[in-house]
PDB file of C-alpha atoms and ligand atoms in Angstrom:
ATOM      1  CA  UNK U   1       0.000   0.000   0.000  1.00 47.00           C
ATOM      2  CA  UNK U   2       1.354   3.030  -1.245  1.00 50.00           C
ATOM      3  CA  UNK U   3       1.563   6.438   1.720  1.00 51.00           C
ATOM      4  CA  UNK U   4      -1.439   7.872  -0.605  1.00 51.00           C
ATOM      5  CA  UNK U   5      -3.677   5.035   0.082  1.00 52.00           C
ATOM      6  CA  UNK U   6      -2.086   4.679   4.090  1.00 50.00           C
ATOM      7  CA  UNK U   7      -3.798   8.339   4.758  1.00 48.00           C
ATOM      8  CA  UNK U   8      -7.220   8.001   3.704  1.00 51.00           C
ATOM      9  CA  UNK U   9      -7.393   4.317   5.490  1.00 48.00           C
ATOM     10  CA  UNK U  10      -5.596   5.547   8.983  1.00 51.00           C
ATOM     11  CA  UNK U  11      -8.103   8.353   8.894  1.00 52.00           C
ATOM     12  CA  UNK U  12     -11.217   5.877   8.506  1.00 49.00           C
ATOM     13  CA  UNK U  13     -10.057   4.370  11.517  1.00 48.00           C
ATOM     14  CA  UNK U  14      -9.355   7.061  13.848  1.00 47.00           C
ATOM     15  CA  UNK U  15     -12.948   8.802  13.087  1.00 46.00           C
ATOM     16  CA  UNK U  16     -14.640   5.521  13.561  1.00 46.00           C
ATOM     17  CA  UNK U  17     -13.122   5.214  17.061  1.00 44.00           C
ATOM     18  CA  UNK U  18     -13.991   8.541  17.943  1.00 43.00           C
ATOM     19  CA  UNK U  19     -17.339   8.126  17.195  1.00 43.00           C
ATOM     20  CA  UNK U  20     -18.085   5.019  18.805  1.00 43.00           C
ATOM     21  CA  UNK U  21     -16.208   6.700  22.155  1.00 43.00           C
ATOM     22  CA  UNK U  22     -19.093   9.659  21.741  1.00 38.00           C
ATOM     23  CA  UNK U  23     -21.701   6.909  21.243  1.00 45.00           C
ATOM     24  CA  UNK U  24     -24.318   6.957  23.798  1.00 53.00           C
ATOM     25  CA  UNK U  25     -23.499   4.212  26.387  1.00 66.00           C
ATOM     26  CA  UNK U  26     -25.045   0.920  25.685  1.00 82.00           C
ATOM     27  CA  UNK U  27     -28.087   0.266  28.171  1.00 91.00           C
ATOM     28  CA  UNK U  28     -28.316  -2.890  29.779  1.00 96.00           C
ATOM     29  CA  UNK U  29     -30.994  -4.823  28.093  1.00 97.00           C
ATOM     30  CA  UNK U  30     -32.073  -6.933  25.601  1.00 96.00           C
ATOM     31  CA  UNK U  31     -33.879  -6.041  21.862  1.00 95.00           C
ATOM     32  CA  UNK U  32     -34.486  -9.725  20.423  1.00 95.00           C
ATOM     33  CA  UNK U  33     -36.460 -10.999  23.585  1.00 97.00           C
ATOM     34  CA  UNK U  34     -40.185 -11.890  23.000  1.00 97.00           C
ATOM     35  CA  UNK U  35     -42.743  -8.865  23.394  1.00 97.00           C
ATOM     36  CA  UNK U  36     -44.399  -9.354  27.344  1.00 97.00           C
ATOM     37  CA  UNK U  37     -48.041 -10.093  26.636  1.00 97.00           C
ATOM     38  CA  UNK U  38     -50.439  -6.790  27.033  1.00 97.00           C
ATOM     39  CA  UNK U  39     -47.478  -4.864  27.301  1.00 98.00           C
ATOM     40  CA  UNK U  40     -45.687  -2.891  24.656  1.00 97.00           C
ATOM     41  CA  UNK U  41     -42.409  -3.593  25.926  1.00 98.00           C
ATOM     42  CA  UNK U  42     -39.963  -6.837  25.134  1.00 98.00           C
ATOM     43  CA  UNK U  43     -38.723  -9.067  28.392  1.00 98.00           C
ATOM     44  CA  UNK U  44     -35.825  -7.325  29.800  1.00 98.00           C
ATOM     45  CA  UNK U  45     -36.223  -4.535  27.228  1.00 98.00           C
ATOM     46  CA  UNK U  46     -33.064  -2.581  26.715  1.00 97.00           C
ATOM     47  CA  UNK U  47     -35.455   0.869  26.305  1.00 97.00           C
ATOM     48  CA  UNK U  48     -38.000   0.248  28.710  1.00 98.00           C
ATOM     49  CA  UNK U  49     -37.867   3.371  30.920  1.00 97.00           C
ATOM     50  CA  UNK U  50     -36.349   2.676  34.674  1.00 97.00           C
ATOM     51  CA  UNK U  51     -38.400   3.716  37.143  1.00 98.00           C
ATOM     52  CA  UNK U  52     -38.632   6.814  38.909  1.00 98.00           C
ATOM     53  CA  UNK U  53     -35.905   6.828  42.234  1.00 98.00           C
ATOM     54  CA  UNK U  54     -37.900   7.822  45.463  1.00 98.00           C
ATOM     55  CA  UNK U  55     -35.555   8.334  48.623  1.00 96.00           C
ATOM     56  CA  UNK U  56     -36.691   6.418  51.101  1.00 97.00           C
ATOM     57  CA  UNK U  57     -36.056   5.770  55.306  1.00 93.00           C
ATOM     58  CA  UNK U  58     -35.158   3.165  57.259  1.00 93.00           C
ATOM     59  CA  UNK U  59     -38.873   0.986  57.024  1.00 96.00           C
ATOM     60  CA  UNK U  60     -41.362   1.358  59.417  1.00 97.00           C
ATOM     61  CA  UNK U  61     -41.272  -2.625  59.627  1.00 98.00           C
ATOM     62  CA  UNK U  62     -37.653  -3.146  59.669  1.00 98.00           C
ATOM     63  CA  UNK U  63     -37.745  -5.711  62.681  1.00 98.00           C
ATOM     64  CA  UNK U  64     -41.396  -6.247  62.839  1.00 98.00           C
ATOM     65  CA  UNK U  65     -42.479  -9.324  65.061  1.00 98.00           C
ATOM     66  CA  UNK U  66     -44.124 -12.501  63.819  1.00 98.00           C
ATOM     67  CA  UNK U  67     -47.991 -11.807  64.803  1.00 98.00           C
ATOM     68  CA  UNK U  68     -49.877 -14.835  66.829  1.00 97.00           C
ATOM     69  CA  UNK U  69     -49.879 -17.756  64.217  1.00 96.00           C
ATOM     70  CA  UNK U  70     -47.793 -16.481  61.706  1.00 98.00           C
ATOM     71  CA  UNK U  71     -44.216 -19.482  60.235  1.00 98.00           C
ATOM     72  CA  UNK U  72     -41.246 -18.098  61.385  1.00 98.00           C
ATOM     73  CA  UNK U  73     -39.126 -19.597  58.464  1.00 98.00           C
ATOM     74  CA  UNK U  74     -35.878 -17.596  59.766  1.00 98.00           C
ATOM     75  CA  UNK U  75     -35.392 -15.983  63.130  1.00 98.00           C
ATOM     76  CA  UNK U  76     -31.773 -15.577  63.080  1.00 98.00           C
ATOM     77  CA  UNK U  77     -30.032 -18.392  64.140  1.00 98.00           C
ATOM     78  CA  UNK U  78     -32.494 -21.601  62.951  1.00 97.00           C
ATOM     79  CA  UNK U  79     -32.165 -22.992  59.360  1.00 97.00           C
ATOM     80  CA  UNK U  80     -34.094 -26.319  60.349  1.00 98.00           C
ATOM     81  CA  UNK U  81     -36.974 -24.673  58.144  1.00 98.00           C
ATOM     82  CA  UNK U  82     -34.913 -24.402  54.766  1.00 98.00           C
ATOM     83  CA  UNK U  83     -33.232 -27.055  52.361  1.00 98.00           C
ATOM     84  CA  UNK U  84     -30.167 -27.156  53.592  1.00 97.00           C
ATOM     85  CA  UNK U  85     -27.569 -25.289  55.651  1.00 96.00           C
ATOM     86  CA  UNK U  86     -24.578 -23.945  53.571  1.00 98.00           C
ATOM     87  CA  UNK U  87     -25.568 -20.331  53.393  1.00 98.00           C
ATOM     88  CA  UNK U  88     -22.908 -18.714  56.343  1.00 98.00           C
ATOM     89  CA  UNK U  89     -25.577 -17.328  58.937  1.00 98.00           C
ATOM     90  CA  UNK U  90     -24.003 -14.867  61.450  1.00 98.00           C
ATOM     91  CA  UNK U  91     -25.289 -12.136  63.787  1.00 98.00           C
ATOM     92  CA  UNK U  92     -28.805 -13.066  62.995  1.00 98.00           C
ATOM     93  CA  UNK U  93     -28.791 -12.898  59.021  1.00 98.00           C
ATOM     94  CA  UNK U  94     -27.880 -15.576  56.661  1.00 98.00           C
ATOM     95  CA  UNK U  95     -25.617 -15.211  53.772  1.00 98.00           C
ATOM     96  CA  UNK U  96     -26.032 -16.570  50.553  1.00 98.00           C
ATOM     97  CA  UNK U  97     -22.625 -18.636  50.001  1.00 97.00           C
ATOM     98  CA  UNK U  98     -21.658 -19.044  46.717  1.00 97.00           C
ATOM     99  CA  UNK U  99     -22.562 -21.740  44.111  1.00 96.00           C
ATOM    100  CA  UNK U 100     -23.855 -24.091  47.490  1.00 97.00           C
ATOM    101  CA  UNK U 101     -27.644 -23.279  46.196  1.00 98.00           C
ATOM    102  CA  UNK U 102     -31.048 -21.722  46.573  1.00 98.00           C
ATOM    103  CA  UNK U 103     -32.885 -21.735  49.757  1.00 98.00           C
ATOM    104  CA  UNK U 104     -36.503 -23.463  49.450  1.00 98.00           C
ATOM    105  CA  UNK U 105     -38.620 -24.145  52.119  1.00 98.00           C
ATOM    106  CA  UNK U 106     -39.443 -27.656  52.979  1.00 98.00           C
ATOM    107  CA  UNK U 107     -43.063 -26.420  53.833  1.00 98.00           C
ATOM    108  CA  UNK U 108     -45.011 -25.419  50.767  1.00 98.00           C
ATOM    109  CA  UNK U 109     -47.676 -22.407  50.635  1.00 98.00           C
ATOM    110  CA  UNK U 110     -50.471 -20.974  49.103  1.00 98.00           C
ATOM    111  CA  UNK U 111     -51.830 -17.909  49.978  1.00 98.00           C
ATOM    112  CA  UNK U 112     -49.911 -15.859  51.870  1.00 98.00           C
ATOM    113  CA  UNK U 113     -48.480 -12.576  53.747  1.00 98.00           C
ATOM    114  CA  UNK U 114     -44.685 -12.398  53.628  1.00 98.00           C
ATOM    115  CA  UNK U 115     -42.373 -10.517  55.583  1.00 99.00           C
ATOM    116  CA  UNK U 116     -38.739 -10.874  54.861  1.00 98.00           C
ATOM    117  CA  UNK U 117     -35.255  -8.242  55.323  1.00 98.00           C
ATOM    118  CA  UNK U 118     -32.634  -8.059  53.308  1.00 98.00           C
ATOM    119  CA  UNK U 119     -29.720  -6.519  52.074  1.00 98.00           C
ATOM    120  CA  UNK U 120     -27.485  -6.474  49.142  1.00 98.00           C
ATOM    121  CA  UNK U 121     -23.728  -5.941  49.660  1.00 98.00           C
ATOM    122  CA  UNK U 122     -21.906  -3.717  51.246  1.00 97.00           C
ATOM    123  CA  UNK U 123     -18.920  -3.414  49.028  1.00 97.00           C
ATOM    124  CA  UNK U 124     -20.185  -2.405  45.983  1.00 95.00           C
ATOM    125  CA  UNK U 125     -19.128  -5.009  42.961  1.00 95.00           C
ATOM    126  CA  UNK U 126     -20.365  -5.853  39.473  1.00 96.00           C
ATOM    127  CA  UNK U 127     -23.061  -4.061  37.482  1.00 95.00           C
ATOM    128  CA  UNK U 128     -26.222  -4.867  36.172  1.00 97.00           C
ATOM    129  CA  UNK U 129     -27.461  -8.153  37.126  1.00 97.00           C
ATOM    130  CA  UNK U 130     -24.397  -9.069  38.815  1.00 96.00           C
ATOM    131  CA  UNK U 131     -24.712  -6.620  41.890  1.00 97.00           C
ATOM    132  CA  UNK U 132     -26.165  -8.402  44.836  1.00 97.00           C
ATOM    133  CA  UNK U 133     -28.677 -10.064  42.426  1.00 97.00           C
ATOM    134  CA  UNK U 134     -30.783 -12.663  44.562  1.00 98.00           C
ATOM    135  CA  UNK U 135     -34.516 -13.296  44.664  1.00 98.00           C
ATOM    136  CA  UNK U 136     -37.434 -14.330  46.275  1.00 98.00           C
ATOM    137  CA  UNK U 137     -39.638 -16.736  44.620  1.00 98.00           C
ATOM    138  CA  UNK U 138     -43.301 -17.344  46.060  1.00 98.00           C
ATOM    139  CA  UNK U 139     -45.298 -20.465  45.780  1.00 98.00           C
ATOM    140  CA  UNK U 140     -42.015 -22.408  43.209  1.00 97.00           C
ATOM    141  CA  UNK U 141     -41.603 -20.036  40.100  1.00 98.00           C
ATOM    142  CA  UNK U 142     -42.940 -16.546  41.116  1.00 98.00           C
ATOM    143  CA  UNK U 143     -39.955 -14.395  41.682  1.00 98.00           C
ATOM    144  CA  UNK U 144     -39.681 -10.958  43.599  1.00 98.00           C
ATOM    145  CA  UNK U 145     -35.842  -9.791  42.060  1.00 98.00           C
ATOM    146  CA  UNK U 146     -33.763  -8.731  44.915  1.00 98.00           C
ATOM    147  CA  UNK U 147     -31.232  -6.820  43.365  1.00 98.00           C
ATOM    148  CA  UNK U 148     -28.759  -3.446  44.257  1.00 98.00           C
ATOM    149  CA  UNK U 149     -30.808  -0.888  42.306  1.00 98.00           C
ATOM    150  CA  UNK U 150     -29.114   2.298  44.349  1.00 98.00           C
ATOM    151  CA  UNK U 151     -27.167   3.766  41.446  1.00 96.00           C
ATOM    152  CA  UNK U 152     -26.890   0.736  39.225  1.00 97.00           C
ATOM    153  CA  UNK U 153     -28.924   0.590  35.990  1.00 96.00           C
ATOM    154  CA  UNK U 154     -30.220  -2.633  35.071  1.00 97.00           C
ATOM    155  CA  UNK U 155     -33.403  -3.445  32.780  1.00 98.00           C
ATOM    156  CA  UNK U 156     -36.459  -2.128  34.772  1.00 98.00           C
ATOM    157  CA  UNK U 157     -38.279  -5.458  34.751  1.00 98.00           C
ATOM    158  CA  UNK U 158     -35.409  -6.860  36.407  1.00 98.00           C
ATOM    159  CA  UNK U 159     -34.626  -4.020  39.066  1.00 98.00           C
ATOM    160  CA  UNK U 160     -34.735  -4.511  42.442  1.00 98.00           C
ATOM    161  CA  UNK U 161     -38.191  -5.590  43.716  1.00 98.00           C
ATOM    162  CA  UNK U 162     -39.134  -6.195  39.509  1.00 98.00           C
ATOM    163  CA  UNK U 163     -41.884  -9.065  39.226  1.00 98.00           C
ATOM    164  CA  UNK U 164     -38.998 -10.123  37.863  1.00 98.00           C
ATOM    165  CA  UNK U 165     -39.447 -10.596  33.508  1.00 98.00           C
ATOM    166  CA  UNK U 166     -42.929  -9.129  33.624  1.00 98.00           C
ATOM    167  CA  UNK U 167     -43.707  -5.706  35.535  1.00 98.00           C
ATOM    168  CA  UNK U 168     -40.639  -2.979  37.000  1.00 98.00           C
ATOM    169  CA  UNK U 169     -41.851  -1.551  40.046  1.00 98.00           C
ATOM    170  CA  UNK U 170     -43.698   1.177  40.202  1.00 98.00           C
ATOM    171  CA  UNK U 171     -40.828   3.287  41.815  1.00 98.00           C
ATOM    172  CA  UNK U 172     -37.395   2.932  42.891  1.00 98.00           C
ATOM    173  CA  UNK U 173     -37.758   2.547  46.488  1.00 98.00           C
ATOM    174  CA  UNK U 174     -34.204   1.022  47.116  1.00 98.00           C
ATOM    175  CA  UNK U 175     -31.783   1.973  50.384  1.00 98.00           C
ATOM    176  CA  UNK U 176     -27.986   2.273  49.257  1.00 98.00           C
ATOM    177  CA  UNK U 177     -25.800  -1.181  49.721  1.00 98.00           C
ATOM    178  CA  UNK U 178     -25.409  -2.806  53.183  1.00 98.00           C
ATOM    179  CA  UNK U 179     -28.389  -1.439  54.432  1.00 98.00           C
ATOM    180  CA  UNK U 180     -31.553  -3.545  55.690  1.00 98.00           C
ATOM    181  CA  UNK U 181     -34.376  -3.432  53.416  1.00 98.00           C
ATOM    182  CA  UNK U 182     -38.108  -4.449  53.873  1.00 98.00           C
ATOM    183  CA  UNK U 183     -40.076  -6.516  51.827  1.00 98.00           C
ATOM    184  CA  UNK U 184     -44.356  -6.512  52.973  1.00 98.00           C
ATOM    185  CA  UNK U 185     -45.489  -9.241  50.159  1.00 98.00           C
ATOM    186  CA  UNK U 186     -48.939 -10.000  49.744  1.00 98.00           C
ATOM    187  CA  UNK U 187     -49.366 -13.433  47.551  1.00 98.00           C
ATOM    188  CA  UNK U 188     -52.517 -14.888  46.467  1.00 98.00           C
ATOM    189  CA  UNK U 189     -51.763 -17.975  44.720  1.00 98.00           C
ATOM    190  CA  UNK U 190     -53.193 -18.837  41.182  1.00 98.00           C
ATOM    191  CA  UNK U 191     -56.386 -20.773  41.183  1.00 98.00           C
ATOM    192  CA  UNK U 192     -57.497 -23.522  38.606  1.00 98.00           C
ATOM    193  CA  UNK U 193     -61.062 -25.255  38.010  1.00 97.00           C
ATOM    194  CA  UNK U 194     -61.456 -28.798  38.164  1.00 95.00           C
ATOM    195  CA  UNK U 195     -61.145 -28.809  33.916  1.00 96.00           C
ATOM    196  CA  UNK U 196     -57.343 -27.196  34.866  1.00 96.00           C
ATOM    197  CA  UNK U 197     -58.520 -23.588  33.244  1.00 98.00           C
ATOM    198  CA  UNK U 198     -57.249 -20.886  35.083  1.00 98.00           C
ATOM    199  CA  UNK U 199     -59.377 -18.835  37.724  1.00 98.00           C
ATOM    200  CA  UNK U 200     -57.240 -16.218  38.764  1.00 98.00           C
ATOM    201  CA  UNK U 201     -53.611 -15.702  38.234  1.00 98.00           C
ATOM    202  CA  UNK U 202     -51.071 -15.102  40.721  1.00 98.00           C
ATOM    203  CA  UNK U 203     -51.658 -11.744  42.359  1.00 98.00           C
ATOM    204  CA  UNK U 204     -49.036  -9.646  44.427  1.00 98.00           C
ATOM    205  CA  UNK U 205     -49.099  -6.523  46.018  1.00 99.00           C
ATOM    206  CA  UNK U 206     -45.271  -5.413  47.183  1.00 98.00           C
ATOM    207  CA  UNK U 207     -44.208  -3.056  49.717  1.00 98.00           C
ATOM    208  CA  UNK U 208     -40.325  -2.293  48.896  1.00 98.00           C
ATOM    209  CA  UNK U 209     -39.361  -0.446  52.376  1.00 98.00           C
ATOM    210  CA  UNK U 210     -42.963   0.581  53.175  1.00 98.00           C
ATOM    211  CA  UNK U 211     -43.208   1.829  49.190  1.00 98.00           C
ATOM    212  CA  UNK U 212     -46.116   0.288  47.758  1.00 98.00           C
ATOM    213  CA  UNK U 213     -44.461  -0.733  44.349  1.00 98.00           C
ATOM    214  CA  UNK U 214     -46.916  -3.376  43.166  1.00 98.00           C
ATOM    215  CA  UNK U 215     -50.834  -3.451  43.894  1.00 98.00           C
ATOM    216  CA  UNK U 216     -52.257  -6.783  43.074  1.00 98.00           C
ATOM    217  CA  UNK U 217     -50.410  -7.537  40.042  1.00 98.00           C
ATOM    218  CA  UNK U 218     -51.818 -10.193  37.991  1.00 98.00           C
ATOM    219  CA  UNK U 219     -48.930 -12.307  36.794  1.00 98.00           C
ATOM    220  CA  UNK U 220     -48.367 -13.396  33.301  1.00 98.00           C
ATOM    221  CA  UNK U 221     -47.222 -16.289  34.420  1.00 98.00           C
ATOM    222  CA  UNK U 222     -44.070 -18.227  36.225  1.00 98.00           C
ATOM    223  CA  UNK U 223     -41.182 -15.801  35.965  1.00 98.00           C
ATOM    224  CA  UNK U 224     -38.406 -16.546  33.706  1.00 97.00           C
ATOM    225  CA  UNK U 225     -34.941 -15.170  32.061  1.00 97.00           C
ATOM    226  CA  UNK U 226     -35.413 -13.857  28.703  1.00 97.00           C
ATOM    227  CA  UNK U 227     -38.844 -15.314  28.192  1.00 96.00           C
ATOM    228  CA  UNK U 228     -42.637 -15.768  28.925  1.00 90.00           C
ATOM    229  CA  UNK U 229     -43.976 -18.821  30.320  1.00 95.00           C
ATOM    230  CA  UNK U 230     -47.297 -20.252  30.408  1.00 97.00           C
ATOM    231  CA  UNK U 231     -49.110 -20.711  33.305  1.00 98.00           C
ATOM    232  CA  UNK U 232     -49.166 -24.607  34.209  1.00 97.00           C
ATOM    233  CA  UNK U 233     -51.471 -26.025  37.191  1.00 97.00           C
ATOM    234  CA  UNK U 234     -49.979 -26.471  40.212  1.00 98.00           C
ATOM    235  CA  UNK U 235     -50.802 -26.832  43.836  1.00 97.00           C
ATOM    236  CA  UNK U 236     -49.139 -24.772  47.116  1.00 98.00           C
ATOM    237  CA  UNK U 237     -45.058 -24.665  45.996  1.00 98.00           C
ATOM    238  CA  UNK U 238     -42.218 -23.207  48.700  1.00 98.00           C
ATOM    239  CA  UNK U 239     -40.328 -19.644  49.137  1.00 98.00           C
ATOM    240  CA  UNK U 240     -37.329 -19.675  47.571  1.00 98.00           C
ATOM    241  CA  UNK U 241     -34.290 -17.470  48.250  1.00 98.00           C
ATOM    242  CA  UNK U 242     -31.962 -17.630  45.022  1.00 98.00           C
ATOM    243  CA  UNK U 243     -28.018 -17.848  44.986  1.00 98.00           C
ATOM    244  CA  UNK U 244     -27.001 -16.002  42.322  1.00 97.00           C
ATOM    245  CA  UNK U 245     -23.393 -15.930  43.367  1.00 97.00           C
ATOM    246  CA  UNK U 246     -23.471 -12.364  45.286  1.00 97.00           C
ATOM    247  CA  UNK U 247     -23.485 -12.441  48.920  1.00 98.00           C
ATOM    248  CA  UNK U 248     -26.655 -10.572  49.462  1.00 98.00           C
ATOM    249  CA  UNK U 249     -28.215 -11.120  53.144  1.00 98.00           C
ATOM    250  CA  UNK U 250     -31.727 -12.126  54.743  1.00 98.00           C
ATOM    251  CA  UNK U 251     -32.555 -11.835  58.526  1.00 98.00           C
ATOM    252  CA  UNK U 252     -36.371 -12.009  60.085  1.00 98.00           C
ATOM    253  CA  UNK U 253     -38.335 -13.791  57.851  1.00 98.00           C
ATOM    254  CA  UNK U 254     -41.911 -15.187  58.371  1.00 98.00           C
ATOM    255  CA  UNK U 255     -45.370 -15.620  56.765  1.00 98.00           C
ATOM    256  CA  UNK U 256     -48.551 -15.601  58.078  1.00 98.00           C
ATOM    257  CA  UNK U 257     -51.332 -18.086  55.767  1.00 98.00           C
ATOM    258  CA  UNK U 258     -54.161 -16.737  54.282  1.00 98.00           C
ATOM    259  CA  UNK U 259     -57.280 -19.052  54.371  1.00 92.00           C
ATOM    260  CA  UNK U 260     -59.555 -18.171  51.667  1.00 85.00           C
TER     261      UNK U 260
HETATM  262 MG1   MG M 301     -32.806 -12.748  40.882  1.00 71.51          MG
END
């Protein structure tokens, strides 16, 4: 290549650079997931606005006491109510250890009101998906995210307290890393007829640190990662806490069981 050609390519390559540095910063997201059903908006859409940040307190149930009846499923020290014991559980939280597995239950439920505390890491790591990412799953698939949502941008139907895949919540209601959080769930369980067609769907209301963020949200169905799944009849299923490799914390955690 003669110096005449040399110029003109060089050239191509330096403004090419430059304008991919003065690019707009790729949002984290997804464009070739399938569109959510009723919504406009693809699962995990890349452009789906993030919700409004509200600046929230300490919760007004931040240590609130298991009423008369009500499963205490963790109460600081006793994991004889979970799956198995490998999550490190110290001055009254447990820890979600690494690659040794979700928490379920060995009880399963229905109905039911949930309160649980938790908080996502103190030293800040990761991005995205990958800071302090755990979750809380109601009745098997139905998944609250649990995420750190103070100044990290993620997809909005996967942000911290996200029906995770389906619906961002309403606002960002998150306290910065380290700090306890509250979740006030309200599940009611989907309901089938005796021909298996479906009566209601799952329904959740969510308090994110005394923020109502959901208000009896009707499901599309089980949650899932870069798709929509069908609804498929099922009976009473455990709480799940998910290890998704960041050590995110949960302390005082109990349900009380709606009859209906
Ligand atoms: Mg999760």
């Amino acid at each position: 290549m003669n110096k005449f050609i040399i110029f003109p390519v060089s050239m191509l390559f330096f403004i090419s650079g430059f304008t991919s540095l003065c690019a707009e910063k790729k949002l984290p997201g997804y464009t070739d997931t399938p569109i959510i059903p009723g919504q406009k908006w693809r699962v995990h859409d890349a452009k789906r606005p993030r919700p409004e940040i509200v600046k929230v307190g300490p919760s007004k149930t931040l240590g609130a006491k298991p009423p008369k009846g009500a499963v205490v499923l963790f109460d600081g020290t006793d994991t004889s109510k979970w799956s198995h014991n490998k999550w490190k559980v110290e001055n009254g939280y447990m820890e979600v250890t690494r690659k040794s597995g979700s928490l379920q239950t060995k009880q399963k439920f229905s109905s039911i009101k949930l309160h649980i505390e938790f908080a996502t890491p103190k030293e800040v790591k990761g991005e995205s998906q990958g800071r302090g990412n755990s979750g809380v799953f109601l009745c098997g698939p139905y998944e609250v995210q649990v995420l750190d949502s103070w100044d990290n941008i993620s997809y909005a139907d996967g942000q911290c307290a996200a029906l995770y895949g389906q619906f961002p919540p309403r606002v960002n209601a998150c306290r910065p890393p380290g700090e306890w959080q509250t979740y006030d769930i309200e599940f009611l369980a989907p309901k089938w007829d005796e021909a298996g067609k479906l009566e209601r769907k799952a329904t959740v209301t969510v308090l994110h640190n005394g923020v109502k963020v959901h208000d009896k949200r009707q499901m599309i169905g089980p949650s899932g990662h870069r798709n929509v799944r069908p609804y498929k009849k099922h009976g009473p299923g455990p709480i799940q806490l998910q290890d998704h490799g960041n050590p995110t914390r949960f302390r005082n955690i109990w349900l009380v069981e709606l009859k209906e």
